[in-house]
Short mmCIF file of C-alpha atoms and ligand atoms in Angstrom, two decimals:
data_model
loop_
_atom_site.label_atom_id
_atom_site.label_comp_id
_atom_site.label_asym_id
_atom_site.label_seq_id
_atom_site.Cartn_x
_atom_site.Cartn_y
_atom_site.Cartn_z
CA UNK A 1 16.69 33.59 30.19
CA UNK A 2 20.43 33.56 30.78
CA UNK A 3 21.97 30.01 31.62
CA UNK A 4 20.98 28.61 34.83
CA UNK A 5 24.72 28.30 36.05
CA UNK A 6 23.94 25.46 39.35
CA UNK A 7 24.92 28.41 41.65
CA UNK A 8 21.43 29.84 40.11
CA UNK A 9 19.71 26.61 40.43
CA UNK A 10 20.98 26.44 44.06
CA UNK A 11 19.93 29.81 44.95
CA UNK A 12 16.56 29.62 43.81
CA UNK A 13 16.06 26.08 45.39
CA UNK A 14 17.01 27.77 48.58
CA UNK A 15 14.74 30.44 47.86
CA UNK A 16 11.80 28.09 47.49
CA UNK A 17 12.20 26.40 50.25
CA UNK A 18 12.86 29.70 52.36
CA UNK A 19 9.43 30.68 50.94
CA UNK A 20 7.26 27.26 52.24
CA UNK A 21 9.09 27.78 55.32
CA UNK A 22 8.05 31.79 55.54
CA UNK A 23 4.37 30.58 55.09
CA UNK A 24 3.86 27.55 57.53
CA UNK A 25 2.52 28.34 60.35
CA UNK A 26 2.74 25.25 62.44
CA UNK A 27 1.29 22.11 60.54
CA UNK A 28 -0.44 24.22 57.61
CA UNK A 29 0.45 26.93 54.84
CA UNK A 30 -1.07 29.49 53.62
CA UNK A 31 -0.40 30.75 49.85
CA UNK A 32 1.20 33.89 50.72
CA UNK A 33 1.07 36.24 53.87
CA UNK A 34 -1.74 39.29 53.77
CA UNK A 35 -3.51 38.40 50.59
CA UNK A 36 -4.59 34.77 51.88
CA UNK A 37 -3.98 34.11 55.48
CA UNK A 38 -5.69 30.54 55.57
CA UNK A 39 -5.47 27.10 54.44
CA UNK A 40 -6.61 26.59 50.62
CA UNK A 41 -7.02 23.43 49.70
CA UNK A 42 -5.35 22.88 46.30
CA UNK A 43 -3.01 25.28 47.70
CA UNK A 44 -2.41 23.27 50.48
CA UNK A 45 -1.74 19.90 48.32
CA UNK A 46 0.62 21.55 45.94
CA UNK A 47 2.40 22.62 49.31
CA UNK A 48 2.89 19.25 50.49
CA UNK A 49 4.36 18.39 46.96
CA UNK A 50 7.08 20.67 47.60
CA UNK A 51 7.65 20.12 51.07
CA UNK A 52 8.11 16.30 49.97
CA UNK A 53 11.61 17.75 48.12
CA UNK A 54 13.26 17.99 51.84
CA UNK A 55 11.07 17.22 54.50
CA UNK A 56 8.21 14.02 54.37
CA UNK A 57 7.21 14.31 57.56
CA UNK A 58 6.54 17.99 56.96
CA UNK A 59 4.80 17.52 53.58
CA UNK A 60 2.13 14.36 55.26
CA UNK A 61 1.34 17.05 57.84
CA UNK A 62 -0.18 19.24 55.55
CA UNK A 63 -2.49 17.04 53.83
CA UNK A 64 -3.60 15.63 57.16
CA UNK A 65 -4.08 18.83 58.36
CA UNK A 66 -6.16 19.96 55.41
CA UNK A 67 -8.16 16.41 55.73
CA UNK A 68 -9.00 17.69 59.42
CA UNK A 69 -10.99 19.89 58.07
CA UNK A 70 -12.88 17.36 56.27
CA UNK A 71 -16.84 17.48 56.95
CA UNK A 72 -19.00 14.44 57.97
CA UNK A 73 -20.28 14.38 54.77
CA UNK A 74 -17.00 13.76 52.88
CA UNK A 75 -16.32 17.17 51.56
CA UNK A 76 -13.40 19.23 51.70
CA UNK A 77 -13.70 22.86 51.91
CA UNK A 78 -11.89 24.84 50.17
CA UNK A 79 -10.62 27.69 53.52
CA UNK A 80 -10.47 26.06 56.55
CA UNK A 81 -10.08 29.22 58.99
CA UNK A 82 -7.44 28.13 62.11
CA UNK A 83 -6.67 31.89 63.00
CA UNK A 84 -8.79 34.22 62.33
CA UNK A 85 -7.38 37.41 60.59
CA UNK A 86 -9.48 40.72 59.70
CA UNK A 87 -6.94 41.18 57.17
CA UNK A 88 -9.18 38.42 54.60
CA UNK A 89 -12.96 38.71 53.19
CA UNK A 90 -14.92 36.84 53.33
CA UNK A 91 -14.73 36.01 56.73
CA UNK A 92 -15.89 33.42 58.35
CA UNK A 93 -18.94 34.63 59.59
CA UNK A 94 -20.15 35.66 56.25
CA UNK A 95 -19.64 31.64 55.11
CA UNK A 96 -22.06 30.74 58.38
CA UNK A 97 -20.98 26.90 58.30
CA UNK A 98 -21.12 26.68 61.93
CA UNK A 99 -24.76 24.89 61.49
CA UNK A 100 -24.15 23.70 57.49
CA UNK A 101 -26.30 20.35 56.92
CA UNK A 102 -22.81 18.26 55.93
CA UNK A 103 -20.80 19.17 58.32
CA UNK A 104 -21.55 16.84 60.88
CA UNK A 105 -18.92 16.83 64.05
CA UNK A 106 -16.35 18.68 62.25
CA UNK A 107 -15.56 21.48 64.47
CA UNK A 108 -13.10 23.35 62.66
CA UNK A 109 -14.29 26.51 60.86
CA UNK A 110 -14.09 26.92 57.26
CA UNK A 111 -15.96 27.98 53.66
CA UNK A 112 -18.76 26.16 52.29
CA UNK A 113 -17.55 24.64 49.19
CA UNK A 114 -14.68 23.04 47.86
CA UNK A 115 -11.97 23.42 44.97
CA UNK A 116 -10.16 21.10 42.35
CA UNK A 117 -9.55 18.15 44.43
CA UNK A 118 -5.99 17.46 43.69
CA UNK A 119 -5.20 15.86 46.87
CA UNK A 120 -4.90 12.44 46.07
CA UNK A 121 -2.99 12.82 43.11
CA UNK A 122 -0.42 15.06 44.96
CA UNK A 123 -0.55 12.57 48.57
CA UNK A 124 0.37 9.65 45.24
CA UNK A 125 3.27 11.94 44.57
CA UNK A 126 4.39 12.70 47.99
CA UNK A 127 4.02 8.63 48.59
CA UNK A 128 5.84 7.98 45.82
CA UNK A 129 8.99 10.22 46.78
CA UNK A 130 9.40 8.32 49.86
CA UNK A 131 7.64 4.84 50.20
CA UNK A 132 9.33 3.87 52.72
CA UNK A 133 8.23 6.91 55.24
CA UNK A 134 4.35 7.57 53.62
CA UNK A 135 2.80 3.85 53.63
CA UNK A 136 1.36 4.00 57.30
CA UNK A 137 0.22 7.64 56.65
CA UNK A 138 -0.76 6.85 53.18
CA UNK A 139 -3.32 3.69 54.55
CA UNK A 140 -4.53 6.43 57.20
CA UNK A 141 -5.53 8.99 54.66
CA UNK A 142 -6.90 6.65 51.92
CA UNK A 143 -10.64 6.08 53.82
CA UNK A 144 -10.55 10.52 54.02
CA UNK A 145 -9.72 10.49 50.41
CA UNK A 146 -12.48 7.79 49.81
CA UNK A 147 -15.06 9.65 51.54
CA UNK A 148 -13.95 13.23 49.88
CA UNK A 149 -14.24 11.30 46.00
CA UNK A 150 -17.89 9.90 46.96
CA UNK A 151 -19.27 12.89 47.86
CA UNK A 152 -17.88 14.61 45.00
CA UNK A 153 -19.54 12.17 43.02
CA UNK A 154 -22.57 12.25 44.86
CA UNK A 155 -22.96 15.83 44.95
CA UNK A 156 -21.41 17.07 41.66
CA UNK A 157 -21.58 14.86 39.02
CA UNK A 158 -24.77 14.80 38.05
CA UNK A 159 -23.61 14.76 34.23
CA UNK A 160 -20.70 12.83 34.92
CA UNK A 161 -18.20 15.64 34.50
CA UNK A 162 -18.06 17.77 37.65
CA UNK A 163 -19.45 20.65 38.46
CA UNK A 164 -19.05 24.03 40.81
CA UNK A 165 -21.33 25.77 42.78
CA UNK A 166 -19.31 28.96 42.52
CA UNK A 167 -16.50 30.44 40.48
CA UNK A 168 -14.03 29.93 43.85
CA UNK A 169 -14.79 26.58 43.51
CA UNK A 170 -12.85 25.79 40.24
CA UNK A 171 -10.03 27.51 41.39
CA UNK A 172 -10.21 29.88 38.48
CA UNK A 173 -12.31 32.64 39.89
CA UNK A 174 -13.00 34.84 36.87
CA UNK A 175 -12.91 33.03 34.56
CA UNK A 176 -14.31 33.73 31.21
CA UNK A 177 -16.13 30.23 31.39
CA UNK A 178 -18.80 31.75 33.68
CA UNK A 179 -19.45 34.75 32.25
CA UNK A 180 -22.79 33.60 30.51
CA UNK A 181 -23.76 31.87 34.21
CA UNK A 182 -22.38 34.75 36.48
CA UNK A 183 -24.88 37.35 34.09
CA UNK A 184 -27.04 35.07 34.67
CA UNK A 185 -27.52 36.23 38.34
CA UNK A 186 -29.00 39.42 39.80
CA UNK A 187 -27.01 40.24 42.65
CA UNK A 188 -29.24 42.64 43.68
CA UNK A 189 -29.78 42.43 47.74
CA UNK A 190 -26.15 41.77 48.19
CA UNK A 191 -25.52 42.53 51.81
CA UNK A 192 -22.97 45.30 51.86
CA UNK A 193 -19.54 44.09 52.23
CA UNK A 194 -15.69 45.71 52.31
CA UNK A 195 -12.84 43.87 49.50
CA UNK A 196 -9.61 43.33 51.31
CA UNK A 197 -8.04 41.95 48.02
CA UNK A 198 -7.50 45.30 46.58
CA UNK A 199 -6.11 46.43 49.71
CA UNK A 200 -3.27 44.05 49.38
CA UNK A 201 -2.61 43.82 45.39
CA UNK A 202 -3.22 46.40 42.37
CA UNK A 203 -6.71 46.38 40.95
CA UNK A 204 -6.22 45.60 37.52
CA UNK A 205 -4.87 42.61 38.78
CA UNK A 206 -7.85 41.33 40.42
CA UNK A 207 -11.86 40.34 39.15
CA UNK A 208 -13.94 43.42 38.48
CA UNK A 209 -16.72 44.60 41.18
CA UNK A 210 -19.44 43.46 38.93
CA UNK A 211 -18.15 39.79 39.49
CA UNK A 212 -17.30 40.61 43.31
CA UNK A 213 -20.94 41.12 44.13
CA UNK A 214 -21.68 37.75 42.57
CA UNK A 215 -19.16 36.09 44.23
CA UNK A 216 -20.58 37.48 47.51
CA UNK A 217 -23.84 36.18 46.54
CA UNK A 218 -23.90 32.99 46.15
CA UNK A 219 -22.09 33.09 49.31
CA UNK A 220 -25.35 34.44 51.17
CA UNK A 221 -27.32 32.00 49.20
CA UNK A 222 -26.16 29.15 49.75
CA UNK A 223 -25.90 29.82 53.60
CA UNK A 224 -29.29 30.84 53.49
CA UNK A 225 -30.04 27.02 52.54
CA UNK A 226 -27.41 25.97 55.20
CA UNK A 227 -24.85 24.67 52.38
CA UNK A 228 -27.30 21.75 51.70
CA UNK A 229 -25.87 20.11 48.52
CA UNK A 230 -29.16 18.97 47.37
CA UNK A 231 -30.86 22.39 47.69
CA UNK A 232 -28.62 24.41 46.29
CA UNK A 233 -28.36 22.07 42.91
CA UNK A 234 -31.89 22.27 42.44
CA UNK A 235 -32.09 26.36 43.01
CA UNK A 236 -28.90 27.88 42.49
CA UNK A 237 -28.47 30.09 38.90
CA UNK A 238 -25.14 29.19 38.74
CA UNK A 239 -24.03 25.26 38.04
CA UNK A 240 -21.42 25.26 35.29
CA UNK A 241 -19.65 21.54 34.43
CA UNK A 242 -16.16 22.41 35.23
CA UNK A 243 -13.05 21.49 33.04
CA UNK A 244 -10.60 21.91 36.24
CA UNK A 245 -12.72 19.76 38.60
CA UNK A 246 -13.53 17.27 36.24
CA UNK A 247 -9.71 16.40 34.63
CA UNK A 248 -8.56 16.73 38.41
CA UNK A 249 -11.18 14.60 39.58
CA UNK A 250 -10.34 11.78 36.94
CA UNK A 251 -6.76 12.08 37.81
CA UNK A 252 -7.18 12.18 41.41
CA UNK A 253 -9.71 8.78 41.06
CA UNK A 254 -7.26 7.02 38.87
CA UNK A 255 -4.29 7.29 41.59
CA UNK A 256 -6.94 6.58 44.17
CA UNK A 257 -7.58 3.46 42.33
CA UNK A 258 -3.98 3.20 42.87
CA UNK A 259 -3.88 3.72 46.26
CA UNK A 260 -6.91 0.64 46.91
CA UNK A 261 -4.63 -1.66 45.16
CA UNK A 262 -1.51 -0.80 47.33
CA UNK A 263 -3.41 -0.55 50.62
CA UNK A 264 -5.60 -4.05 49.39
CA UNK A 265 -9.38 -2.60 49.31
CA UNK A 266 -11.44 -3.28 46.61
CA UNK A 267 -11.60 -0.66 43.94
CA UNK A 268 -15.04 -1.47 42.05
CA UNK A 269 -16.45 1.60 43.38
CA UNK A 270 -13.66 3.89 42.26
CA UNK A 271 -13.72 2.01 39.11
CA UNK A 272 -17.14 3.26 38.33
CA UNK A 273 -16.35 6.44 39.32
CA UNK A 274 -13.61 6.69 36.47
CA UNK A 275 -16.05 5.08 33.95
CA UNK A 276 -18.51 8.14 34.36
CA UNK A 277 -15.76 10.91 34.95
CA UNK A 278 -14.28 9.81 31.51
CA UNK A 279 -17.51 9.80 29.58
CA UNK A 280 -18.20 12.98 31.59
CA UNK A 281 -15.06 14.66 30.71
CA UNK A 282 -14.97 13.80 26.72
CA UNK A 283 -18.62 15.76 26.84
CA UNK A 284 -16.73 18.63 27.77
CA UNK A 285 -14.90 18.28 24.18
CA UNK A 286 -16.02 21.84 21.83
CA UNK A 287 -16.12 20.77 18.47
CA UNK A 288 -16.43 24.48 17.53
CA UNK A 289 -13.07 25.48 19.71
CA UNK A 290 -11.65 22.45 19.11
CA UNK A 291 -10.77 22.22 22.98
CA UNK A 292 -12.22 21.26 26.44
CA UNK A 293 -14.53 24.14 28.07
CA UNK A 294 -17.00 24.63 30.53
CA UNK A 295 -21.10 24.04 29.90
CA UNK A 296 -23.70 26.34 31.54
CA UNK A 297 -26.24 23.53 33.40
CA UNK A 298 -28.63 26.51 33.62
CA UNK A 299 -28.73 26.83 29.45
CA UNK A 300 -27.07 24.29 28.27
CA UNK A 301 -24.39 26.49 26.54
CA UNK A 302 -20.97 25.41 25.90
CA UNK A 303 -18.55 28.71 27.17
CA UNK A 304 -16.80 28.97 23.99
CA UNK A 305 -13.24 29.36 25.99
CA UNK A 306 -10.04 28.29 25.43
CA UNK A 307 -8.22 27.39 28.59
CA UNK A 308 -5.95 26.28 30.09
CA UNK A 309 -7.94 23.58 32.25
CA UNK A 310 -9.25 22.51 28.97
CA UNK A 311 -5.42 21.82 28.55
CA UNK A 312 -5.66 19.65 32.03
CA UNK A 313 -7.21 16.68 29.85
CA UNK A 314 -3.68 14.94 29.04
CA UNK A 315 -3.52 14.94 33.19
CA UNK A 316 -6.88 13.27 33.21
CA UNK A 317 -5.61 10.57 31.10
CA UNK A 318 -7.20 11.41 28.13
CA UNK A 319 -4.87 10.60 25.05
CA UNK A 320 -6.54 13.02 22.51
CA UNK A 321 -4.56 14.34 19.80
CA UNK A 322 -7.39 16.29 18.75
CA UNK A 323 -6.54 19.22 21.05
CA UNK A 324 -2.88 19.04 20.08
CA UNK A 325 -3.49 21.97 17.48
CA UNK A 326 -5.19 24.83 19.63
CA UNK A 327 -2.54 24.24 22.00
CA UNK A 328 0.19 24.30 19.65
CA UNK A 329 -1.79 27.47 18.39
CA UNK A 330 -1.85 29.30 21.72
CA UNK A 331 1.46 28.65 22.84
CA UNK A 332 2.67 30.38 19.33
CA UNK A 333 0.99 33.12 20.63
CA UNK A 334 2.39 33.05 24.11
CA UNK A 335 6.30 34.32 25.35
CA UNK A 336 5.37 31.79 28.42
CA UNK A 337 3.36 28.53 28.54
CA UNK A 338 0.75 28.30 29.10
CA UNK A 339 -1.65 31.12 29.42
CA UNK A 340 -5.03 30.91 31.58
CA UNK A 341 -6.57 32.21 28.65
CA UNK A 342 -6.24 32.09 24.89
CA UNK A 343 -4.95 36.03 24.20
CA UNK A 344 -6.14 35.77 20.53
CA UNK A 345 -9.45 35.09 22.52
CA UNK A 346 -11.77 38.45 22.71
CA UNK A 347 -11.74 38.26 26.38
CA UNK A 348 -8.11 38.30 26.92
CA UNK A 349 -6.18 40.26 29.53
CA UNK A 350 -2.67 39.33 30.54
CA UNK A 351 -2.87 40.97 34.01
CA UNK A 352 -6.21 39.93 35.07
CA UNK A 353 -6.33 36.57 37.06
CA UNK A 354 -7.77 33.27 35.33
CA UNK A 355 -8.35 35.66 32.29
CA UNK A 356 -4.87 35.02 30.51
CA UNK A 357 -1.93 35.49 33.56
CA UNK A 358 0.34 32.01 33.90
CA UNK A 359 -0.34 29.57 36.80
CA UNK A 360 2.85 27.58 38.01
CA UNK A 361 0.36 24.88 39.32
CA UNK A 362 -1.22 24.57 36.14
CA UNK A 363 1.59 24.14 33.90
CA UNK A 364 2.59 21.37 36.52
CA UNK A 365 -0.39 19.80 35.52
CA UNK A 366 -0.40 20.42 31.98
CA UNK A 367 3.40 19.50 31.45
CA UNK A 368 3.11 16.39 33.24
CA UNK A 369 0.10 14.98 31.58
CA UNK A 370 1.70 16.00 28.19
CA UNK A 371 4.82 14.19 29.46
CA UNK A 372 2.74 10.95 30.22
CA UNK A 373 0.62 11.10 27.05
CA UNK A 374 4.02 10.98 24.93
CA UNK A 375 3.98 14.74 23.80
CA UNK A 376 7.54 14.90 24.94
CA UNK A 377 8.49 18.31 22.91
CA UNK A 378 5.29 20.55 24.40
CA UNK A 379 5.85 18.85 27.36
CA UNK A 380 9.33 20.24 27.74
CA UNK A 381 8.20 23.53 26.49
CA UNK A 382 5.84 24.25 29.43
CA UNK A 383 8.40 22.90 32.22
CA UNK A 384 10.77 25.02 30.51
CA UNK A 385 8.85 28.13 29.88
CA UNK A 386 7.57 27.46 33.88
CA UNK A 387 11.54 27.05 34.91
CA UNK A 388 12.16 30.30 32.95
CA UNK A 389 9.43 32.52 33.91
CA UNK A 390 10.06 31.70 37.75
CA UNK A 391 13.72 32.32 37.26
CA UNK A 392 13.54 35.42 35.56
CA UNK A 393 10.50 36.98 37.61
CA UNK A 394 10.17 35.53 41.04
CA UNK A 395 8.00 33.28 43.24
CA UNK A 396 5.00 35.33 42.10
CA UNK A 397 1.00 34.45 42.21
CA UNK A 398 0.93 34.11 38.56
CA UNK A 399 2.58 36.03 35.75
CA UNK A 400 1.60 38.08 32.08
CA UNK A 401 1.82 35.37 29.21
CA UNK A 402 3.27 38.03 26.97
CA UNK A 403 6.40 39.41 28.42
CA UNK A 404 6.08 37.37 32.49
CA UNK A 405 4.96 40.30 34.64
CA UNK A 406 4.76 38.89 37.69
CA UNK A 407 1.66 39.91 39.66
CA UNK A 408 -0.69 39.47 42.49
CA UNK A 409 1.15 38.18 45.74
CA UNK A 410 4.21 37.35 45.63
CA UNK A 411 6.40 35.07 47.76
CA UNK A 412 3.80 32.10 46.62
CA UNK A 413 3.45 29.04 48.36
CA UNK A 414 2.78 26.32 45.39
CA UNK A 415 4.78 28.61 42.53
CA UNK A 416 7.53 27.90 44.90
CA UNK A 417 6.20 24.12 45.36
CA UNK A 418 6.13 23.43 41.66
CA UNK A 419 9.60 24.65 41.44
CA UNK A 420 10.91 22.74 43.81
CA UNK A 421 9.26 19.46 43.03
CA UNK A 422 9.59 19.89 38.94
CA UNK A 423 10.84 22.97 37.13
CA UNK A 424 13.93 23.28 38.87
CA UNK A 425 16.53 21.92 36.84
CA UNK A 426 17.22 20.08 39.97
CA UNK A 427 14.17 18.25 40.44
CA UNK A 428 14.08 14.73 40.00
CA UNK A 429 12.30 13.24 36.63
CA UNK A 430 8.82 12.05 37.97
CA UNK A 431 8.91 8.75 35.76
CA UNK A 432 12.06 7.57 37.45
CA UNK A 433 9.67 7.70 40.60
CA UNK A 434 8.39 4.18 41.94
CA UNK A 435 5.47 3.06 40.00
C1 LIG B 1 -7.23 32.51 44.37
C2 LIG B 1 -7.09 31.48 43.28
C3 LIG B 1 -7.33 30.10 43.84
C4 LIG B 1 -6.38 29.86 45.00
C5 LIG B 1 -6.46 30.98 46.04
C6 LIG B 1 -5.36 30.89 47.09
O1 LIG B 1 -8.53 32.56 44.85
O2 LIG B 1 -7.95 31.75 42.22
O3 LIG B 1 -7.17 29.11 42.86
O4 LIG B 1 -6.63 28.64 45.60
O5 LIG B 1 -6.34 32.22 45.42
O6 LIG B 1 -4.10 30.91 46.49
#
């Protein structure tokens, strides 16, 4: 990278901004125009994380317009659908919520199942930019965020760490951590169905067909049992204890513990909740990989993956210096920090997705927990390597570990987010926040 003079710092702040303002569309944004014309939910919280750089009011809306999407039964889905757009598949339709056991009076149309509930952790963040302007908003959401963490604990942590329902679910679609569980299904009697990703980016940079009909699926079964938790945990093929969710999920109940002591509710119940996430998320620990990875439910089988939500476990609050080496390891082996995938790993491909491409949102993740756990030189590595890949490449989806590529959509809502809010040289330090 050349020196960021601070008319480069300048222009690419401007740039970020320009790009959360390109993709709201009144009170929610979507992650980038064509390829996903909806509200995501992580998505959505790592957009209110950078909206908090320059406009509060701006950033609250977004998580309280993701919350109104919130079913009776606490969940929040991962799409929520406000205008509908033939550009996008699955649609609607295919999802068939409209009469989903959970959903209770919630009116607004959206997807089944949820994704790595970062929301608390980021509303923390966005409180803790501007205290002053988020406590009334912050005691409105905290009963929402309540709700969302019991039924996550309710209805998918049955081994303490958390699992998914479906690769979307994790965030990290394909994955090589489902593999084993996603051959594990015979998608036979898939209903035909058109892609409208491949319309929109190249290919190669997108999961293979094989794993498309799978994701398509468990979309069908699960609205065949009307997206009834309980049902689909005792029948599905496919429950896999989830690295992402469960380091997200500790995080997220730790500043939600937080949030009960500022707003003056009793936190015994949350405190339980991070007793079992912890002992939940240190049985995730692969003594053969010497990392964090994902277990099949179905078999019992550890995935064998290095990742990097195994990497996420310094953001859950877990001090462990035993992982230090592998990522030392995979960072030697990687021009950018930190890759989705180990590439001396045998299923390692820079272009494709969750199997090795850089993620903005999870370097945020992993840098900061670093930070926090006093790993001050890897820490400074990723933000660095995440400052660097952004300024030489773009505002892209995500980005080849080897030589930064970027690919898949581009103009990205939270790659812009996370610059704003922390690799920017211009962000502010998060520890000189208010504790
Ligand atoms: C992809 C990503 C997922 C993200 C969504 C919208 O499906 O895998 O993590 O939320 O796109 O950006």
């Amino acid at each position: 990278m050349k020196d960021m003079s601070d008319r480069d710092i300048a222009a690419l702040d401007a740039e970020a901004r320009r790009i959360l303002q390109l993709n709201d569309k009144g009170g929610y944004t979507v992650p980038t125009a064509g390829l996903y014309p909806y509200q995501w939910n992580w998505d959505s919280a790592f957009a209110a994380l950078g909206f908090a750089t320059f406009d509060i009011d701006r950033a609250w809306r977004e998580i309280e317009t993701l919350f109104s999407g919130q079913w009776d039964n606490g969940m929040v889905p991962h799409i929520l659908f406000h205008v509908m757009d033939e550009g996008y598949f699955p649609s609607y339709d295919t999802w068939g919520t409209a009469d989903a056991v959970g959903r209770g009076a919630c009116t607004l149309p959206s997807s089944g199942i949820s994704q790595p509930p970062v929301a608390a952790s980021l509303a923390w963040e966005v409180y803790r930019a501007n205290p002053a302007a988020g406590d009334g908003r912050l005691r409105a959401l905290y009963p929402k965020l309540l709700a969302y963490h019991r039924w996550i604990m309710d209805a998918r942590a049955e081994t303490g760490a958390v699992v998914i329902t479906h690769p979307w679910e994790a965030g990290r679609d394909n994955a090589p951590d489902w593999d084993e569980a996603m051959a594990g299904i015979d998608p036979a009697g898939v209903q035909p169905y058109t892609r409208r990703d491949t319309g929109h980016v190249d290919a190669r940079m997108r999961p293979t067909k094989d794993d498309y009909d799978r994701y398509i699926w468990l979309v069908q079964f699960g609205r065949d049992r009307k997206w009834d938790d309980s049902q689909i945990a005792a029948e599905s093929p496919f429950r896999v204890a989830d690295p992402t969710m469960t380091f997200t999920a500790l995080r997220s109940t730790r500043d939600l513990a937080l949030m009960a002591d500022l707003v003056g509710e009793d936190r015994t119940e949350i405190d339980g909740w991070i007793a079992r996430l912890e002992e939940g998320a240190r049985g995730l620990w692969n003594p053969e990989t010497r990392s964090y990875d994902a277990i099949n439910l179905r078999t019992g089988n550890r995935a064998g993956s290095v990742s990097n939500a195994g990497f996420l476990a310094w953001w859950g609050g877990l001090r462990d210096e035993r992982a230090l080496p592998v990522l030392r390891d995979v960072l030697d082996r990687s021009t950018y920090a930190v890759p989705s995938y180990d590439p001396a790993g045998p299923q390692f491909d820079s272009l494709r997705y969750w199997r090795g491409p850089v993620w903005a949102v999870m370097n945020f993740m992993v840098g900061n927990g670093l930070a926090e756990a006093g790993q001050a030189e890897l820490a400074a590595r990723v933000r660095g390597d995440t400052a660097r890949m952004i300024a030489d490449h773009g505002f892209a989806e995500y980005f080849d570990p080897l030589d930064g590529t970027p690919a898949g959509g581009g103009t990205f809502t939270w790659t812009a987010a996370v610059w704003l809010a922390w690799a920017s040289p211009s962000a502010v330090d998060r520890s000189e926040g208010t504790q």
